[in-house]
Amino acid sequence: MAVPRSRQKDWAWERYVGIENCIFHSFTPDFRDLDEEGIRHDVRQSIAHGFASTVCAVETGLSFDEAKRMVAIVAEEARGKILVSVNLIFDSLDKNVEMVRHCAAVGCQSALLGYPFHFYPADAEEIYQASKRVAEAADVAILMYPSHKFNFGRLDPMGFPLSVIDRCLQIDNVVAIKMGLLEPGFIHEVYRRWNDDVVIEFPWERWWPLLRSQYRMQFAGAGAYELFQSPEAPHLVRYFNHLLADEMEAAMEIYWRLTPARLTFEQQFMPTQALGSYHWAQQKYYQFLTGGNGGYTRQPALKLLQLVLVVAKRATRAIGLTPTDDDALFYEGRANRARRTR
């Protein structure tokens, strides 16, 4: 990233404006290799949707070398058209360091600071030292990610030690906080303490009107928001743009129109999120409905039941979208079928 560390916080205020979605990996039919065409298709879809940034969700179903290759594909396809971030939740801190250096080498703008799931620090100091090591490994913008996923609630009743966030924000290239803890008291503490210092990103669209009006929130995500919109009808992007322009009446009109998608998203998405993981295939299906590549994810993966597909399609129709109605195409993937039928 060609931005001096001393300017990276200013850069974040300038560039982190809008909504961030996710990019998921696609595979060839035998699941032995990444489907580069399918991944590039989804990058182009993210751009067409009007998202400001996309995060590579590479923490499941991929070898580390495959994760690096996917990040390089996304960065190359996205260059100059959409910001690219990477989720740093690998099996060791060494791999997190290696990936953040790879991000810098291939042209990603940022990385989301996570921790290995087996990381069991003795105290907040150990968390800080691990965070500092990864953050300072390369000239890439770093977003803090306070989340229940890392089991730090055993060290602090807030769920993530605020002292770690405070110290990490003194590092030049730690430029933002993505809220991963949806506990209202924790949300209040983060915004109360650091809202004027760094960009704070929030994923749950139900909260955006409140956070925009009270804290001037400007960056939202990350999520599989394609259930709420298509490139031809970018409802969620328009909703957020109205909030950014302080056009609250117009924003809330769209907010209420999106209620069927909101309720479906929360019903299907939140149970796995509360357990610390996600239903990757389900989120890929949301993207597929409005033009994404589709294709199942490699195991370990949750099963995708037909009722989930039916309800998701019903939600998109209820907000005025026309979803792709060929579920067999989802399981095959658009790029795979295109190659097969050439």
Coordinates of C-alpha atoms in Angstrom, one line a residue:
M1 CA 0.0 0.0 0.0
A2 CA 1.6 3.2 -1.2
V3 CA 0.5 5.3 1.8
P4 CA 3.1 6.2 4.5
R5 CA 2.3 4.8 7.9
S6 CA 2.1 8.3 9.3
R7 CA -0.8 9.0 6.9
Q8 CA -2.7 5.8 7.2
K9 CA -5.2 6.9 9.7
D10 CA -6.1 9.9 7.6
W11 CA -6.2 7.6 4.6
A12 CA -8.8 5.5 6.4
W13 CA -11.0 8.4 7.1
E14 CA -10.9 9.3 3.4
R15 CA -11.4 5.9 1.9
Y16 CA -13.5 3.9 4.4
V17 CA -16.8 5.3 3.4
G18 CA -19.6 2.9 2.4
I19 CA -20.4 -0.8 2.8
E20 CA -18.0 -3.8 2.8
N21 CA -19.1 -7.2 1.6
C22 CA -17.4 -10.6 1.5
I23 CA -15.7 -12.7 -1.1
F24 CA -15.8 -16.4 -0.7
H25 CA -13.7 -19.0 -2.5
S26 CA -15.1 -21.0 -5.4
F27 CA -13.8 -24.4 -6.5
T28 CA -13.5 -26.5 -9.6
P29 CA -16.1 -29.4 -9.8
D30 CA -13.7 -31.9 -8.2
F31 CA -12.9 -29.5 -5.3
R32 CA -9.2 -30.0 -5.9
D33 CA -8.4 -26.5 -7.0
L34 CA -9.7 -22.9 -6.8
D35 CA -11.9 -21.7 -9.6
E36 CA -10.2 -18.5 -10.6
E37 CA -12.9 -17.5 -13.0
G38 CA -15.6 -17.9 -10.4
I39 CA -13.6 -15.8 -7.9
R40 CA -13.0 -13.1 -10.4
H41 CA -16.7 -13.2 -11.3
D42 CA -17.6 -12.5 -7.7
V43 CA -15.1 -9.6 -7.5
R44 CA -16.8 -8.0 -10.5
Q45 CA -20.2 -8.6 -8.9
S46 CA -19.0 -6.8 -5.7
I47 CA -18.0 -3.8 -7.8
A48 CA -21.3 -3.9 -9.7
H49 CA -23.2 -3.9 -6.4
G50 CA -21.5 -0.6 -5.5
F51 CA -19.7 -1.8 -2.4
A52 CA -16.8 0.2 -1.2
S53 CA -14.7 -2.7 0.0
T54 CA -14.6 -6.4 0.1
V55 CA -13.0 -8.8 2.6
C56 CA -11.6 -12.2 1.6
A57 CA -13.1 -14.8 3.8
V58 CA -10.2 -17.3 3.6
E59 CA -10.3 -18.9 7.0
T60 CA -12.1 -22.1 6.2
G61 CA -11.8 -24.9 3.6
L62 CA -8.5 -23.7 2.1
S63 CA -4.9 -24.7 2.6
F64 CA -2.7 -21.7 3.5
D65 CA -1.2 -21.6 0.0
E66 CA -4.7 -21.6 -1.5
A67 CA -5.7 -18.7 0.7
K68 CA -2.7 -16.8 -0.5
R69 CA -3.5 -17.5 -4.1
M70 CA -7.1 -16.5 -3.6
V71 CA -6.1 -13.2 -2.0
A72 CA -3.8 -12.5 -5.0
I73 CA -6.6 -13.2 -7.5
V74 CA -9.0 -10.9 -5.7
A75 CA -6.5 -8.1 -5.4
E76 CA -5.5 -8.3 -9.0
E77 CA -9.2 -8.3 -10.2
A78 CA -10.2 -5.5 -7.8
R79 CA -7.3 -3.1 -8.3
G80 CA -8.4 0.5 -8.5
K81 CA -12.1 -0.5 -8.4
I82 CA -12.8 -1.7 -4.9
L83 CA -10.7 -1.9 -1.7
V84 CA -9.6 -5.4 -0.6
S85 CA -9.2 -6.7 2.9
V86 CA -8.3 -10.1 4.4
N87 CA -9.4 -11.9 7.5
L88 CA -6.3 -12.9 9.6
I89 CA -7.7 -15.9 11.4
F90 CA -5.2 -18.7 10.6
D91 CA -3.7 -21.6 12.6
S92 CA -0.8 -19.7 14.0
L93 CA 0.5 -16.1 14.6
D94 CA 3.3 -17.0 12.2
K95 CA 0.8 -17.5 9.4
N96 CA -1.0 -14.3 10.3
V97 CA 2.3 -12.5 9.9
E98 CA 3.0 -14.2 6.6
M99 CA -0.4 -13.4 5.3
V100 CA -0.3 -9.7 6.2
R101 CA 3.1 -9.5 4.3
H102 CA 1.5 -11.3 1.4
C103 CA -1.4 -8.8 1.4
A104 CA 1.1 -5.9 1.1
A105 CA 3.0 -7.7 -1.7
V106 CA -0.1 -8.4 -3.9
G107 CA -1.8 -5.0 -3.4
C108 CA -4.4 -5.4 -0.7
Q109 CA -5.2 -2.3 1.3
S110 CA -6.0 -3.7 4.7
A111 CA -6.3 -6.8 7.0
L112 CA -8.6 -7.6 9.8
L113 CA -6.6 -8.5 12.9
G114 CA -7.7 -11.9 14.3
Y115 CA -6.1 -14.6 16.4
P116 CA -5.7 -18.4 16.0
F117 CA -8.6 -20.1 17.7
H118 CA -6.2 -22.1 19.9
F119 CA -4.5 -18.9 21.1
Y120 CA -5.0 -18.9 24.9
P121 CA -3.2 -15.8 26.3
A122 CA -2.5 -15.5 30.0
D123 CA -3.4 -11.8 30.1
A124 CA -4.1 -8.6 28.1
E125 CA -0.3 -8.0 27.7
E126 CA 0.1 -11.3 25.7
I127 CA -2.9 -10.3 23.5
Y128 CA -1.3 -6.9 22.9
Q129 CA 2.2 -8.3 22.0
A130 CA 0.6 -10.8 19.6
S131 CA -1.5 -8.0 18.0
K132 CA 1.6 -5.7 17.7
R133 CA 3.6 -8.4 16.1
V134 CA 1.1 -8.9 13.3
A135 CA 0.2 -5.2 12.9
E136 CA 3.8 -4.1 12.5
A137 CA 4.7 -6.9 10.0
A138 CA 3.9 -4.9 6.9
D139 CA 2.7 -1.5 5.6
V140 CA -1.0 -2.6 5.4
A141 CA -3.8 -0.8 7.1
I142 CA -5.0 -2.9 10.1
L143 CA -8.5 -3.1 11.5
M144 CA -8.9 -4.2 15.1
Y145 CA -11.5 -7.0 15.5
P146 CA -12.8 -7.3 19.0
S147 CA -15.0 -10.4 18.9
H148 CA -16.4 -13.1 21.2
K149 CA -14.8 -15.7 18.8
F150 CA -11.4 -15.4 20.6
N151 CA -12.6 -16.3 24.1
F152 CA -11.0 -13.3 25.7
G153 CA -14.1 -12.8 27.8
R154 CA -12.4 -15.0 30.4
L155 CA -9.9 -12.1 30.9
D156 CA -12.4 -9.2 30.8
P157 CA -16.2 -9.1 31.4
M158 CA -16.5 -6.8 28.4
G159 CA -15.5 -9.7 26.1
F160 CA -12.3 -8.0 24.8
P161 CA -9.9 -6.0 26.9
L162 CA -10.3 -2.3 26.1
S163 CA -6.7 -1.7 27.1
V164 CA -5.5 -3.8 24.2
I165 CA -7.5 -1.8 21.7
D166 CA -6.3 1.5 23.3
R167 CA -2.6 0.4 23.0
C168 CA -3.0 -1.0 19.5
L169 CA -4.5 2.3 18.3
Q170 CA -1.2 4.0 19.1
I171 CA 0.4 1.9 16.2
D172 CA 0.5 4.0 13.1
N173 CA -1.1 1.5 10.7
V174 CA -3.9 0.4 13.1
V175 CA -6.6 2.6 11.4
A176 CA -10.0 1.2 12.3
I177 CA -12.1 -1.0 14.6
K178 CA -14.5 -3.5 13.2
M179 CA -17.2 -4.3 15.8
G180 CA -17.4 -8.1 16.3
L181 CA -19.1 -7.9 19.7
L182 CA -22.7 -7.0 19.5
E183 CA -23.1 -6.4 23.2
P184 CA -24.7 -3.0 23.6
G185 CA -22.6 -1.9 26.5
F186 CA -19.4 -2.8 24.6
I187 CA -20.6 -1.0 21.5
H188 CA -21.2 2.1 23.6
E189 CA -17.8 1.9 25.2
V190 CA -16.0 1.6 21.8
Y191 CA -17.8 4.5 20.3
R192 CA -17.6 6.6 23.4
R193 CA -13.8 6.2 23.7
W194 CA -12.5 6.1 20.1
N195 CA -15.1 7.5 17.7
D196 CA -13.1 10.7 17.1
D197 CA -9.8 8.8 16.7
V198 CA -10.4 6.1 14.1
V199 CA -13.0 4.8 11.8
I200 CA -15.4 2.3 13.5
E201 CA -17.0 -0.3 11.2
F202 CA -20.3 -1.9 12.2
P203 CA -21.8 -5.0 10.4
W204 CA -25.5 -5.2 11.6
E205 CA -27.6 -3.0 9.2
R206 CA -30.4 -2.8 11.8
W207 CA -28.2 -0.5 13.9
W208 CA -27.0 1.8 11.1
P209 CA -29.6 4.7 11.5
L210 CA -28.8 5.0 15.2
L211 CA -25.1 4.8 14.8
R212 CA -25.0 7.3 11.9
S213 CA -27.2 9.8 13.7
Q214 CA -25.4 9.5 17.1
Y215 CA -21.8 8.8 16.1
R216 CA -21.5 9.8 12.4
M217 CA -20.7 6.2 11.4
Q218 CA -19.4 6.1 7.8
F219 CA -18.2 2.5 7.2
A220 CA -20.4 -0.6 7.5
G221 CA -19.8 -4.3 7.2
A222 CA -18.5 -6.8 6.5
G223 CA -21.3 -9.1 5.5
A224 CA -23.0 -11.1 2.7
Y225 CA -25.4 -8.3 2.0
E226 CA -26.4 -9.5 -1.5
L227 CA -29.6 -10.9 0.1
F228 CA -30.7 -7.2 0.4
Q229 CA -30.0 -6.1 -3.2
S230 CA -28.8 -6.7 -6.7
P231 CA -26.5 -4.7 -9.0
E232 CA -29.6 -3.5 -10.8
A233 CA -31.4 -2.6 -7.6
P234 CA -28.8 -1.7 -4.9
H235 CA -31.2 -1.2 -2.1
L236 CA -28.8 -1.5 0.8
V237 CA -26.2 0.8 -0.8
R238 CA -28.8 3.4 -1.5
Y239 CA -30.1 3.1 2.1
F240 CA -26.6 3.7 3.4
N241 CA -25.9 6.5 1.0
H242 CA -29.0 8.3 2.2
L243 CA -27.7 7.9 5.8
L244 CA -24.4 9.4 4.8
A245 CA -26.2 12.3 3.3
D246 CA -28.3 12.8 6.4
E247 CA -31.4 12.0 4.4
M248 CA -33.1 10.1 7.2
E249 CA -36.6 9.9 5.8
A250 CA -35.4 8.4 2.5
A251 CA -33.1 6.0 4.4
M252 CA -35.9 4.8 6.7
E253 CA -38.3 4.3 3.8
I254 CA -35.8 1.8 2.3
Y255 CA -35.1 0.3 5.8
W256 CA -38.7 -0.7 6.3
R257 CA -39.0 -2.0 2.7
L258 CA -36.1 -4.3 3.4
T259 CA -37.8 -5.9 6.5
P260 CA -38.4 -9.3 4.8
A261 CA -34.7 -9.6 3.9
R262 CA -33.6 -8.4 7.4
L263 CA -35.7 -10.9 9.3
T264 CA -34.7 -13.7 7.0
F265 CA -31.0 -12.8 7.3
E266 CA -31.1 -12.6 11.0
Q267 CA -33.0 -15.8 11.4
Q268 CA -30.6 -17.8 9.2
F269 CA -27.3 -16.0 9.9
M270 CA -27.3 -15.2 13.6
P271 CA -27.4 -18.8 15.1
T272 CA -24.0 -19.8 13.7
Q273 CA -22.5 -16.3 14.3
A274 CA -23.4 -16.7 18.0
L275 CA -21.4 -19.9 18.0
G276 CA -18.3 -18.2 16.6
S277 CA -18.5 -19.3 13.0
Y278 CA -20.6 -18.9 9.8
H279 CA -22.6 -21.0 7.3
W280 CA -20.4 -20.2 4.3
A281 CA -22.5 -22.0 1.7
Q282 CA -25.6 -20.2 2.9
Q283 CA -23.9 -16.8 2.4
K284 CA -22.6 -17.9 -1.0
Y285 CA -26.2 -18.7 -1.9
Y286 CA -27.3 -15.2 -1.0
Q287 CA -24.8 -13.9 -3.4
F288 CA -25.8 -16.4 -6.1
L289 CA -29.4 -15.3 -6.0
T290 CA -28.5 -11.9 -7.3
G291 CA -25.8 -12.9 -9.8
G292 CA -22.9 -14.4 -7.8
N293 CA -20.9 -17.4 -9.0
G294 CA -22.3 -19.8 -6.4
G295 CA -20.8 -23.2 -5.8
Y296 CA -20.5 -25.1 -2.5
T297 CA -17.6 -24.7 -0.1
R298 CA -15.1 -27.5 0.8
Q299 CA -15.6 -29.3 4.1
P300 CA -15.8 -28.7 6.9
A301 CA -19.1 -27.1 5.9
L302 CA -22.7 -27.0 7.2
K303 CA -25.4 -28.6 5.2
L304 CA -27.6 -26.3 3.1
L305 CA -31.2 -27.5 3.4
Q306 CA -33.8 -26.8 0.7
L307 CA -36.1 -24.9 3.1
V308 CA -33.2 -22.4 3.6
L309 CA -33.1 -21.8 -0.1
V310 CA -36.8 -21.4 -0.5
V311 CA -37.0 -18.9 2.4
A312 CA -34.1 -16.9 1.1
K313 CA -35.6 -16.7 -2.4
R314 CA -38.9 -15.7 -0.9
A315 CA -37.2 -12.8 1.0
T316 CA -35.5 -11.5 -2.2
R317 CA -38.8 -11.5 -4.1
A318 CA -40.6 -9.7 -1.2
I319 CA -38.2 -6.7 -1.6
G320 CA -38.7 -6.5 -5.3
L321 CA -35.7 -8.6 -6.6
T322 CA -35.9 -11.4 -9.2
P323 CA -33.6 -14.2 -7.8
T324 CA -31.9 -16.8 -9.9
D325 CA -34.3 -19.8 -9.7
D326 CA -31.9 -22.6 -10.8
D327 CA -30.7 -24.2 -7.6
A328 CA -28.8 -26.8 -9.6
L329 CA -26.7 -24.0 -11.0
F330 CA -25.8 -22.9 -7.5
Y331 CA -24.4 -26.3 -6.6
E332 CA -22.4 -26.4 -9.9
G333 CA -21.3 -22.8 -10.0
R334 CA -21.8 -20.4 -12.9
A335 CA -18.2 -20.5 -14.1
N336 CA -18.1 -24.3 -13.9
R337 CA -21.3 -24.6 -16.0
A338 CA -20.1 -22.0 -18.5
R339 CA -16.9 -24.0 -19.1
R340 CA -18.9 -27.3 -19.3
T341 CA -21.3 -25.9 -21.9
R342 CA -18.9 -24.0 -24.2

